[in-house]
Amino acid sequence: MKNLLVTGGCGFIGANFIRYLLSESDFTGRIINADKLTYAGNPENLTEVAEKFPERYVFVQADLCDTKAVSDVFERHDIDAICHFAAESHVDRSIVEPDAFIKTNIVGTFNLLELARHRKDKTLLFHHVSTDEVYGTLGAEGFFTEHTPYSPSSPYSASKAASDHIVRAYHRTYGLPVTLSNCSNNYGPYQFPEKLIPLMILNALEGKPLPVYGDGRNVRDWLYVKDHCIAVWTIMKQGRRGETYNIGGRCEMHNIDVVRMICDLLDEIKPQTGGKARRDLITFVKDRPGHDLRYAIDCTKLEKELGWMPAESFETGIRKTVEWYIAHQEWVKRVKSGEYLSWIARHYHSGVQK
Ligand code: NAD
Ligand code: DAU
């Protein structure tokens, strides 16, 4: 893989992936990062790598829905592999404004696949980054395996499910070499503070209410972002073409316990004046419509076939994450000056329940 096209590289996971690939992995080629720069894309997440690897890192602002722009990227950079992260990624946004999710996640993925299949002189590897949300919700028992039937609940997860099916169809119909990964909830540095963990860290630091949806008993399976990046790279290198690999942290937590843990960590690292407990900031608000109860990934296939194991436990990963947000207040300030705060507040944090 000499010229690797990474889509959505200015977002949370894409930026961590590019940083990992250039600074810590055995990848020796060049990365072309194509990103539209939506509210979630922040080129500042990659300033250091752009300075440190000027020969090996190229940024192109391109919308995947603009076929001409993406086709130019292919022509100019002699792409020979793709790692496709770009997506609209936030479930709450998809409930209020699904339009962009259908366009980017379905049509954008289709455009990329078309360019990959029409490549005349070489066969491209296409890695599709997807989510465990395509499987829908679990009850109290059981795990998602690669054979769990798709049953997405939100416009976000339905759009990701559609894109997964199209990627597989391009493998079966046209023989395009593809790999897919379906991962559980990520957390770590550079995550946009609309998602649960960074939102709670930053609100708690400012002494603001911590909005927990419903009764806080929904379960997510948490994975530190660098472990996800290592898994994706492992699958790209060693995964069987046409195959799907589930990625998860084997780390199920109730939302309320995640929030309590963040409160306690912050009380330890940065106590509030007067020693007031941050748990008092927890506020139960109206539930997300169609809120999936529980996600839990069985990643035996990835562990057994490719020998991947996560390096971080939730305890070590969440401490690193909290410390990162405390140490990067300038980044936080710049990100928070965007439009998202008023948007999320308008739509989601008004209906206080208890
Ligand atoms: P993110 O929202 O932080 O970043 C998405 C990036 O894609 C941004 O840089 C944005 O500018 C870019 N983008 C959006 N629309 C685009 C378009 N039309 N053309 C080009 N670029 C566009 O998302 P994330 O959390 O980093 O997620 C990355 C991928 O991983 C997504 O495909 C998501 O479905 C998947 N995923 C995320 C998680 C998670 O917990 N965050 C878990 C599993 C899978
Ligand atoms: O499972 C993988 C998915 O994880 C990814 O595909 C998505 O891109 C990613 O956004 C994430 O989806 P979730 O909806 O699980 O993540 P979010 O951080 O939005 O919410 C996590 C849980 O916390 C969920 O049960 C809803 C709840 N929540 C969320 C927010 C933002 C709250 O209780 N309060 C909040 O303010």
Tab-separated table of C-alpha atoms and ligand atoms in Angstrom:
chain	number	residue	atom	x	y	z
A	1	MET	CA	0.000	0.000	0.000
A	2	LYS	CA	1.968	2.956	-1.273
A	3	ASN	CA	-0.754	5.587	-1.573
A	4	LEU	CA	-3.486	5.092	1.005
A	5	LEU	CA	-6.631	7.182	0.708
A	6	VAL	CA	-8.154	7.809	4.132
A	7	THR	CA	-11.613	9.394	4.010
A	8	GLY	CA	-12.836	11.453	6.962
A	9	GLY	CA	-9.317	11.703	8.372
A	10	CYS	CA	-10.032	15.000	10.152
A	11	GLY	CA	-12.696	13.390	12.339
A	12	PHE	CA	-12.204	11.635	15.651
A	13	ILE	CA	-11.230	8.095	14.627
A	14	GLY	CA	-9.743	9.044	11.240
A	15	ALA	CA	-7.340	11.510	12.875
A	16	ASN	CA	-6.279	8.959	15.480
A	17	PHE	CA	-5.796	6.400	12.679
A	18	ILE	CA	-3.577	8.709	10.607
A	19	ARG	CA	-1.524	9.662	13.667
A	20	TYR	CA	-1.086	5.982	14.532
A	21	LEU	CA	-0.207	4.930	10.995
A	22	LEU	CA	2.423	7.614	10.425
A	23	SER	CA	3.977	7.690	13.894
A	24	GLU	CA	3.715	4.205	15.347
A	25	SER	CA	2.863	1.518	12.790
A	26	ASP	CA	4.840	-0.369	10.132
A	27	PHE	CA	3.113	1.604	7.320
A	28	THR	CA	5.768	3.195	5.098
A	29	GLY	CA	3.657	4.766	2.336
A	30	ARG	CA	1.851	8.067	1.872
A	31	ILE	CA	-1.560	9.053	3.227
A	32	ILE	CA	-4.010	11.147	1.252
A	33	ASN	CA	-6.687	12.410	3.611
A	34	ALA	CA	-9.911	13.417	1.821
A	35	ASP	CA	-12.371	15.150	4.097
A	36	LYS	CA	-15.273	17.506	3.497
A	37	LEU	CA	-14.669	19.299	6.815
A	38	THR	CA	-18.162	19.216	8.233
A	39	TYR	CA	-18.720	20.513	11.791
A	40	ALA	CA	-16.996	17.250	12.931
A	41	GLY	CA	-13.877	17.569	10.774
A	42	ASN	CA	-11.020	19.513	12.292
A	43	PRO	CA	-7.686	19.701	10.401
A	44	GLU	CA	-6.083	20.925	13.635
A	45	ASN	CA	-6.286	17.302	14.831
A	46	LEU	CA	-3.457	16.578	12.371
A	47	THR	CA	-1.296	19.711	12.528
A	48	GLU	CA	1.630	17.867	14.116
A	49	VAL	CA	1.674	15.014	11.580
A	50	ALA	CA	1.337	17.453	8.689
A	51	GLU	CA	4.460	19.244	9.973
A	52	LYS	CA	6.392	16.102	10.867
A	53	PHE	CA	5.637	14.099	7.697
A	54	PRO	CA	5.351	16.662	4.857
A	55	GLU	CA	6.302	14.021	2.248
A	56	ARG	CA	3.975	11.360	3.551
A	57	TYR	CA	0.811	13.299	4.379
A	58	VAL	CA	-1.482	15.157	1.977
A	59	PHE	CA	-4.794	16.794	2.854
A	60	VAL	CA	-7.500	17.351	0.243
A	61	GLN	CA	-10.801	18.993	1.077
A	62	ALA	CA	-13.354	16.898	-0.831
A	63	ASP	CA	-16.992	15.944	-0.378
A	64	LEU	CA	-17.611	12.270	-1.183
A	65	CYS	CA	-20.907	13.281	-2.735
A	66	ASP	CA	-19.005	15.350	-5.304
A	67	THR	CA	-17.922	12.647	-7.767
A	68	LYS	CA	-15.661	14.978	-9.714
A	69	ALA	CA	-13.738	16.050	-6.594
A	70	VAL	CA	-13.185	12.445	-5.502
A	71	SER	CA	-12.269	11.308	-9.000
A	72	ASP	CA	-9.611	14.078	-9.088
A	73	VAL	CA	-8.118	12.680	-5.880
A	74	PHE	CA	-7.819	9.244	-7.508
A	75	GLU	CA	-6.218	10.630	-10.621
A	76	ARG	CA	-3.777	12.935	-8.918
A	77	HIS	CA	-2.542	10.545	-6.238
A	78	ASP	CA	-2.401	7.079	-7.785
A	79	ILE	CA	-4.429	5.574	-4.950
A	80	ASP	CA	-3.928	1.875	-4.272
A	81	ALA	CA	-5.875	1.328	-1.044
A	82	ILE	CA	-8.770	3.037	0.726
A	83	CYS	CA	-9.694	3.188	4.385
A	84	HIS	CA	-13.190	4.666	4.474
A	85	PHE	CA	-14.045	6.446	7.737
A	86	ALA	CA	-15.971	9.468	6.396
A	87	ALA	CA	-19.536	9.531	7.621
A	88	GLU	CA	-22.125	11.505	9.475
A	89	SER	CA	-21.686	9.748	12.798
A	90	HIS	CA	-23.972	11.152	15.497
A	91	VAL	CA	-27.213	9.273	16.180
A	92	ASP	CA	-29.054	12.259	17.722
A	93	ARG	CA	-28.361	14.417	14.682
A	94	SER	CA	-29.617	11.655	12.388
A	95	ILE	CA	-32.944	11.626	14.232
A	96	VAL	CA	-33.498	15.344	13.682
A	97	GLU	CA	-31.860	15.823	10.265
A	98	PRO	CA	-31.364	12.484	8.458
A	99	ASP	CA	-30.711	14.003	5.034
A	100	ALA	CA	-26.913	14.309	5.263
A	101	PHE	CA	-26.689	10.769	6.650
A	102	ILE	CA	-28.351	9.282	3.586
A	103	LYS	CA	-26.219	11.393	1.253
A	104	THR	CA	-22.796	10.917	2.828
A	105	ASN	CA	-23.093	7.443	4.310
A	106	ILE	CA	-24.902	5.782	1.410
A	107	VAL	CA	-24.302	7.857	-1.730
A	108	GLY	CA	-20.786	8.904	-0.663
A	109	THR	CA	-19.811	5.264	-0.083
A	110	PHE	CA	-21.341	4.269	-3.422
A	111	ASN	CA	-19.327	6.982	-5.232
A	112	LEU	CA	-16.082	5.714	-3.709
A	113	LEU	CA	-16.883	2.116	-4.615
A	114	GLU	CA	-17.617	3.100	-8.201
A	115	LEU	CA	-14.255	4.848	-8.511
A	116	ALA	CA	-12.498	1.858	-6.973
A	117	ARG	CA	-14.135	-0.649	-9.321
A	118	HIS	CA	-13.415	1.408	-12.446
A	119	ARG	CA	-9.721	1.642	-11.648
A	120	LYS	CA	-8.215	0.116	-14.758
A	121	ASP	CA	-4.591	-0.518	-13.981
A	122	LYS	CA	-4.741	-1.819	-10.427
A	123	THR	CA	-6.843	-3.611	-7.853
A	124	LEU	CA	-7.635	-1.466	-4.852
A	125	LEU	CA	-8.200	-2.740	-1.338
A	126	PHE	CA	-11.334	-1.078	0.064
A	127	HIS	CA	-11.672	-1.166	3.848
A	128	HIS	CA	-15.086	-0.059	5.098
A	129	VAL	CA	-15.295	1.197	8.682
A	130	SER	CA	-18.701	0.456	10.158
A	131	THR	CA	-20.535	0.146	13.427
A	132	ASP	CA	-22.132	-2.432	15.726
A	133	GLU	CA	-25.325	-0.328	15.565
A	134	VAL	CA	-26.261	-2.056	12.292
A	135	TYR	CA	-27.251	-5.092	14.380
A	136	GLY	CA	-29.889	-3.142	16.328
A	137	THR	CA	-30.356	-3.760	20.019
A	138	LEU	CA	-29.635	-6.681	22.340
A	139	GLY	CA	-31.721	-7.620	25.368
A	140	ALA	CA	-30.059	-8.419	28.673
A	141	GLU	CA	-28.237	-11.457	27.238
A	142	GLY	CA	-26.108	-12.381	24.225
A	143	PHE	CA	-23.565	-10.753	21.903
A	144	PHE	CA	-23.385	-9.486	18.325
A	145	THR	CA	-21.417	-11.827	16.071
A	146	GLU	CA	-20.613	-11.356	12.381
A	147	HIS	CA	-23.708	-13.495	11.649
A	148	THR	CA	-26.231	-11.448	13.651
A	149	PRO	CA	-28.991	-10.261	11.262
A	150	TYR	CA	-29.063	-6.534	10.558
A	151	SER	CA	-31.824	-4.589	12.361
A	152	PRO	CA	-30.820	-0.923	12.554
A	153	SER	CA	-32.903	1.461	14.686
A	154	SER	CA	-31.854	5.020	13.768
A	155	PRO	CA	-31.412	6.788	10.436
A	156	TYR	CA	-27.668	6.772	11.234
A	157	SER	CA	-27.444	3.010	11.745
A	158	ALA	CA	-29.783	2.318	8.804
A	159	SER	CA	-27.528	4.395	6.533
A	160	LYS	CA	-24.442	2.527	7.766
A	161	ALA	CA	-26.251	-0.812	7.257
A	162	ALA	CA	-27.080	0.189	3.677
A	163	SER	CA	-23.458	1.078	3.005
A	164	ASP	CA	-22.248	-2.251	4.457
A	165	HIS	CA	-24.572	-4.136	2.080
A	166	ILE	CA	-23.370	-2.150	-0.926
A	167	VAL	CA	-19.708	-2.794	-0.040
A	168	ARG	CA	-20.375	-6.554	0.215
A	169	ALA	CA	-22.308	-6.492	-3.069
A	170	TYR	CA	-19.285	-4.924	-4.820
A	171	HIS	CA	-17.167	-7.797	-3.574
A	172	ARG	CA	-19.619	-10.501	-4.666
A	173	THR	CA	-20.624	-8.942	-7.971
A	174	TYR	CA	-17.451	-7.261	-9.195
A	175	GLY	CA	-14.790	-9.089	-7.151
A	176	LEU	CA	-13.603	-5.837	-5.536
A	177	PRO	CA	-11.222	-6.775	-2.702
A	178	VAL	CA	-12.945	-5.429	0.390
A	179	THR	CA	-12.728	-5.864	4.138
A	180	LEU	CA	-15.281	-4.562	6.652
A	181	SER	CA	-15.170	-3.879	10.360
A	182	ASN	CA	-18.104	-3.264	12.707
A	183	CYS	CA	-16.936	-1.636	15.908
A	184	SER	CA	-18.455	-0.742	19.254
A	185	ASN	CA	-18.363	2.699	20.949
A	186	ASN	CA	-15.001	4.479	20.789
A	187	TYR	CA	-13.628	7.061	23.201
A	188	GLY	CA	-10.312	8.909	23.528
A	189	PRO	CA	-8.497	12.070	22.333
A	190	TYR	CA	-10.016	14.359	19.663
A	191	GLN	CA	-13.605	13.120	20.004
A	192	PHE	CA	-16.094	15.844	19.187
A	193	PRO	CA	-17.889	16.870	22.385
A	194	GLU	CA	-21.381	15.930	21.250
A	195	LYS	CA	-20.719	12.264	22.126
A	196	LEU	CA	-21.369	10.957	25.656
A	197	ILE	CA	-17.842	10.773	27.095
A	198	PRO	CA	-16.316	14.100	25.974
A	199	LEU	CA	-19.620	15.904	26.602
A	200	MET	CA	-19.698	14.639	30.184
A	201	ILE	CA	-16.011	15.429	30.811
A	202	LEU	CA	-16.332	19.002	29.555
A	203	ASN	CA	-19.681	19.732	31.232
A	204	ALA	CA	-18.392	18.311	34.510
A	205	LEU	CA	-15.247	20.459	34.285
A	206	GLU	CA	-17.447	23.540	33.864
A	207	GLY	CA	-19.892	22.535	36.613
A	208	LYS	CA	-22.743	22.198	34.090
A	209	PRO	CA	-25.590	19.611	34.212
A	210	LEU	CA	-24.718	16.115	32.934
A	211	PRO	CA	-27.694	15.066	30.754
A	212	VAL	CA	-28.288	11.309	30.998
A	213	TYR	CA	-30.962	9.965	28.638
A	214	GLY	CA	-33.816	7.943	30.166
A	215	ASP	CA	-32.813	6.051	33.298
A	216	GLY	CA	-29.134	5.705	32.296
A	217	ARG	CA	-29.401	1.895	32.211
A	218	ASN	CA	-28.557	1.560	28.484
A	219	VAL	CA	-25.390	-0.424	27.922
A	220	ARG	CA	-22.532	0.338	25.520
A	221	ASP	CA	-19.338	-1.680	24.897
A	222	TRP	CA	-16.433	0.807	25.114
A	223	LEU	CA	-13.164	0.638	23.186
A	224	TYR	CA	-10.213	3.045	23.407
A	225	VAL	CA	-9.794	4.644	19.980
A	226	LYS	CA	-6.166	3.588	19.463
A	227	ASP	CA	-7.178	-0.054	19.933
A	228	HIS	CA	-9.759	0.434	17.179
A	229	CYS	CA	-7.106	1.963	14.889
A	230	ILE	CA	-4.744	-0.963	15.475
A	231	ALA	CA	-7.588	-3.392	14.721
A	232	VAL	CA	-8.452	-1.633	11.437
A	233	TRP	CA	-4.825	-1.656	10.300
A	234	THR	CA	-4.486	-5.339	11.262
A	235	ILE	CA	-7.598	-6.212	9.239
A	236	MET	CA	-6.382	-4.220	6.226
A	237	LYS	CA	-3.074	-6.088	6.251
A	238	GLN	CA	-4.129	-9.595	7.225
A	239	GLY	CA	-7.909	-9.842	6.980
A	240	ARG	CA	-9.437	-12.191	4.437
A	241	ARG	CA	-10.880	-10.282	1.485
A	242	GLY	CA	-14.674	-10.165	1.472
A	243	GLU	CA	-14.824	-10.766	5.220
A	244	THR	CA	-16.323	-8.779	8.082
A	245	TYR	CA	-14.645	-8.513	11.487
A	246	ASN	CA	-16.401	-7.313	14.639
A	247	ILE	CA	-14.288	-5.106	16.910
A	248	GLY	CA	-15.176	-4.515	20.555
A	249	GLY	CA	-13.725	-3.821	23.949
A	250	ARG	CA	-15.408	-6.628	25.919
A	251	CYS	CA	-16.227	-3.730	28.182
A	252	GLU	CA	-19.944	-3.329	28.816
A	253	MET	CA	-20.971	-0.412	30.984
A	254	HIS	CA	-24.303	1.202	31.895
A	255	ASN	CA	-24.268	4.844	30.786
A	256	ILE	CA	-24.901	6.018	34.333
A	257	ASP	CA	-21.807	4.150	35.554
A	258	VAL	CA	-19.651	5.741	32.841
A	259	VAL	CA	-20.872	9.173	33.909
A	260	ARG	CA	-20.322	8.443	37.612
A	261	MET	CA	-16.796	7.216	36.868
A	262	ILE	CA	-15.980	10.421	34.993
A	263	CYS	CA	-17.340	12.482	37.909
A	264	ASP	CA	-15.210	10.598	40.439
A	265	LEU	CA	-12.056	10.816	38.302
A	266	LEU	CA	-12.478	14.568	37.879
A	267	ASP	CA	-13.136	14.993	41.613
A	268	GLU	CA	-9.800	13.220	42.200
A	269	ILE	CA	-7.751	15.044	39.530
A	270	LYS	CA	-9.395	18.494	39.642
A	271	PRO	CA	-11.571	18.855	42.760
A	272	GLN	CA	-14.339	21.486	42.658
A	273	THR	CA	-14.097	24.399	45.046
A	274	GLY	CA	-15.557	23.411	48.403
A	275	GLY	CA	-15.005	19.740	47.465
A	276	LYS	CA	-18.518	19.406	45.978
A	277	ALA	CA	-19.121	16.007	44.314
A	278	ARG	CA	-19.669	16.210	40.554
A	279	ARG	CA	-22.192	13.357	40.732
A	280	ASP	CA	-24.640	16.060	41.920
A	281	LEU	CA	-24.552	17.461	38.366
A	282	ILE	CA	-26.182	14.321	36.891
A	283	THR	CA	-29.569	15.219	35.375
A	284	PHE	CA	-31.926	12.648	33.838
A	285	VAL	CA	-33.473	14.001	30.628
A	286	LYS	CA	-36.001	12.657	28.119
A	287	ASP	CA	-34.883	9.531	26.302
A	288	ARG	CA	-33.538	9.301	22.749
A	289	PRO	CA	-36.305	8.047	20.400
A	290	GLY	CA	-35.655	4.412	19.406
A	291	HIS	CA	-32.810	4.255	21.937
A	292	ASP	CA	-31.071	0.866	21.632
A	293	LEU	CA	-30.882	-0.805	25.033
A	294	ARG	CA	-27.642	-2.743	24.856
A	295	TYR	CA	-24.673	-3.339	22.548
A	296	ALA	CA	-22.055	-6.028	23.209
A	297	ILE	CA	-19.589	-7.353	20.658
A	298	ASP	CA	-18.232	-10.855	20.295
A	299	CYS	CA	-14.845	-10.266	18.641
A	300	THR	CA	-13.602	-13.864	18.820
A	301	LYS	CA	-13.052	-13.968	15.041
A	302	LEU	CA	-10.669	-10.995	15.118
A	303	GLU	CA	-8.865	-12.318	18.186
A	304	LYS	CA	-8.493	-15.879	16.886
A	305	GLU	CA	-7.792	-15.202	13.180
A	306	LEU	CA	-5.662	-12.078	13.438
A	307	GLY	CA	-4.416	-12.128	17.029
A	308	TRP	CA	-5.765	-8.668	17.934
A	309	MET	CA	-6.377	-7.762	21.574
A	310	PRO	CA	-7.166	-4.337	23.041
A	311	ALA	CA	-4.312	-2.858	25.058
A	312	GLU	CA	-6.386	-0.518	27.239
A	313	SER	CA	-8.898	-1.395	29.933
A	314	PHE	CA	-11.711	1.099	30.539
A	315	GLU	CA	-9.977	2.221	33.741
A	316	THR	CA	-6.692	3.096	31.977
A	317	GLY	CA	-8.371	4.454	28.839
A	318	ILE	CA	-10.834	6.732	30.586
A	319	ARG	CA	-8.086	8.183	32.816
A	320	LYS	CA	-5.964	8.962	29.731
A	321	THR	CA	-8.995	10.526	28.054
A	322	VAL	CA	-9.934	12.722	31.008
A	323	GLU	CA	-6.301	13.850	31.327
A	324	TRP	CA	-6.150	14.598	27.568
A	325	TYR	CA	-9.205	16.866	27.682
A	326	ILE	CA	-7.849	18.690	30.751
A	327	ALA	CA	-4.498	19.219	29.002
A	328	HIS	CA	-6.046	20.389	25.710
A	329	GLN	CA	-8.275	23.240	26.832
A	330	GLU	CA	-7.237	25.444	23.903
A	331	TRP	CA	-8.379	22.749	21.445
A	332	VAL	CA	-11.593	22.427	23.428
A	333	LYS	CA	-12.175	26.185	23.348
A	334	ARG	CA	-11.777	26.323	19.585
A	335	VAL	CA	-13.967	23.291	18.950
A	336	LYS	CA	-16.666	24.518	21.307
A	337	SER	CA	-16.943	27.868	19.616
A	338	GLY	CA	-18.652	25.990	16.731
A	339	GLU	CA	-22.363	25.785	16.179
A	340	TYR	CA	-22.929	22.390	17.755
A	341	LEU	CA	-23.570	23.498	21.318
A	342	SER	CA	-26.690	25.506	20.686
A	343	TRP	CA	-27.888	22.867	18.195
A	344	ILE	CA	-27.647	19.962	20.633
A	345	ALA	CA	-29.038	22.010	23.504
A	346	ARG	CA	-32.032	23.087	21.410
A	347	HIS	CA	-32.919	19.552	20.403
A	348	TYR	CA	-31.916	17.292	23.250
A	349	HIS	CA	-31.188	18.789	26.632
A	350	SER	CA	-34.381	20.687	27.301
A	351	GLY	CA	-36.718	17.967	28.585
A	352	VAL	CA	-35.506	17.451	32.154
A	353	GLN	CA	-37.235	14.344	33.548
A	354	LYS	CA	-36.253	14.038	37.179
B	1	NAD	P1	-16.622	11.948	13.124
B	1	NAD	O1	-18.011	12.483	13.010
B	1	NAD	O2	-15.777	12.378	14.268
B	1	NAD	O3	-15.812	12.262	11.787
B	1	NAD	C1	-16.364	12.101	10.520
B	1	NAD	C2	-15.441	12.762	9.504
B	1	NAD	O4	-15.997	12.555	8.189
B	1	NAD	C3	-15.300	14.284	9.683
B	1	NAD	O5	-13.949	14.668	9.569
B	1	NAD	C4	-16.147	14.858	8.557
B	1	NAD	O6	-15.702	16.143	8.114
B	1	NAD	C5	-15.979	13.784	7.486
B	1	NAD	N1	-17.093	13.798	6.513
B	1	NAD	C6	-18.420	13.824	6.791
B	1	NAD	N2	-19.124	13.868	5.639
B	1	NAD	C7	-18.233	13.825	4.623
B	1	NAD	C8	-18.343	13.829	3.208
B	1	NAD	N3	-19.533	13.901	2.590
B	1	NAD	N4	-17.211	13.777	2.465
B	1	NAD	C9	-15.990	13.725	3.059
B	1	NAD	N5	-15.829	13.745	4.387
B	1	NAD	C10	-16.930	13.786	5.177
B	1	NAD	O7	-16.794	10.361	13.086
B	1	NAD	P2	-15.975	9.235	13.881
B	1	NAD	O8	-16.563	9.051	15.230
B	1	NAD	O9	-14.530	9.503	13.726
B	1	NAD	O10	-16.392	7.948	13.012
B	1	NAD	C11	-15.620	7.568	11.861
B	1	NAD	C12	-16.227	6.306	11.268
B	1	NAD	O11	-16.234	5.264	12.236
B	1	NAD	C13	-17.678	6.464	10.811
B	1	NAD	O12	-17.829	5.761	9.608
B	1	NAD	C14	-18.490	5.822	11.920
B	1	NAD	O13	-19.693	5.304	11.427
B	1	NAD	C15	-17.552	4.728	12.374
B	1	NAD	N6	-17.671	4.303	13.786
B	1	NAD	C16	-17.626	5.223	14.780
B	1	NAD	C17	-17.680	4.777	16.112
B	1	NAD	C18	-17.600	5.751	17.266
B	1	NAD	O14	-17.772	5.334	18.406
B	1	NAD	N7	-17.332	7.024	17.052
B	1	NAD	C19	-17.794	3.406	16.389
B	1	NAD	C20	-17.866	2.517	15.314
B	1	NAD	C21	-17.789	2.957	14.011
B	2	DAU	O1	-21.759	1.752	18.815
B	2	DAU	C1	-20.994	2.492	17.916
B	2	DAU	C2	-21.583	3.872	17.754
B	2	DAU	O2	-21.283	4.576	18.961
B	2	DAU	C3	-21.030	4.630	16.550
B	2	DAU	O3	-21.414	3.975	15.383
B	2	DAU	C4	-21.551	6.076	16.522
B	2	DAU	O4	-20.958	6.792	15.462
B	2	DAU	C5	-21.197	6.728	17.848
B	2	DAU	O5	-21.741	8.029	17.889
B	2	DAU	C6	-21.723	5.907	19.018
B	2	DAU	O6	-23.177	5.942	19.052
B	2	DAU	P1	-23.968	6.084	20.445
B	2	DAU	O7	-25.302	6.637	20.169
B	2	DAU	O8	-23.889	4.834	21.237
B	2	DAU	O9	-22.989	7.172	21.171
B	2	DAU	P2	-23.311	8.476	22.031
B	2	DAU	O10	-22.014	8.944	22.584
B	2	DAU	O11	-24.153	9.453	21.287
B	2	DAU	O12	-24.190	7.888	23.210
B	2	DAU	C7	-23.705	6.846	24.058
B	2	DAU	C8	-24.830	6.484	25.025
B	2	DAU	O13	-25.041	7.589	25.926
B	2	DAU	C9	-26.167	6.251	24.353
B	2	DAU	O14	-26.843	5.220	25.049
B	2	DAU	C10	-26.924	7.573	24.516
B	2	DAU	C11	-26.378	8.105	25.832
B	2	DAU	N1	-26.273	9.583	25.945
B	2	DAU	C12	-25.649	10.262	24.953
B	2	DAU	C13	-25.501	11.630	25.015
B	2	DAU	C14	-24.826	12.406	23.909
B	2	DAU	C15	-26.749	10.222	27.073
B	2	DAU	O15	-27.294	9.584	27.999
B	2	DAU	N2	-26.594	11.583	27.154
B	2	DAU	C16	-26.013	12.321	26.166
B	2	DAU	O16	-25.929	13.566	26.293
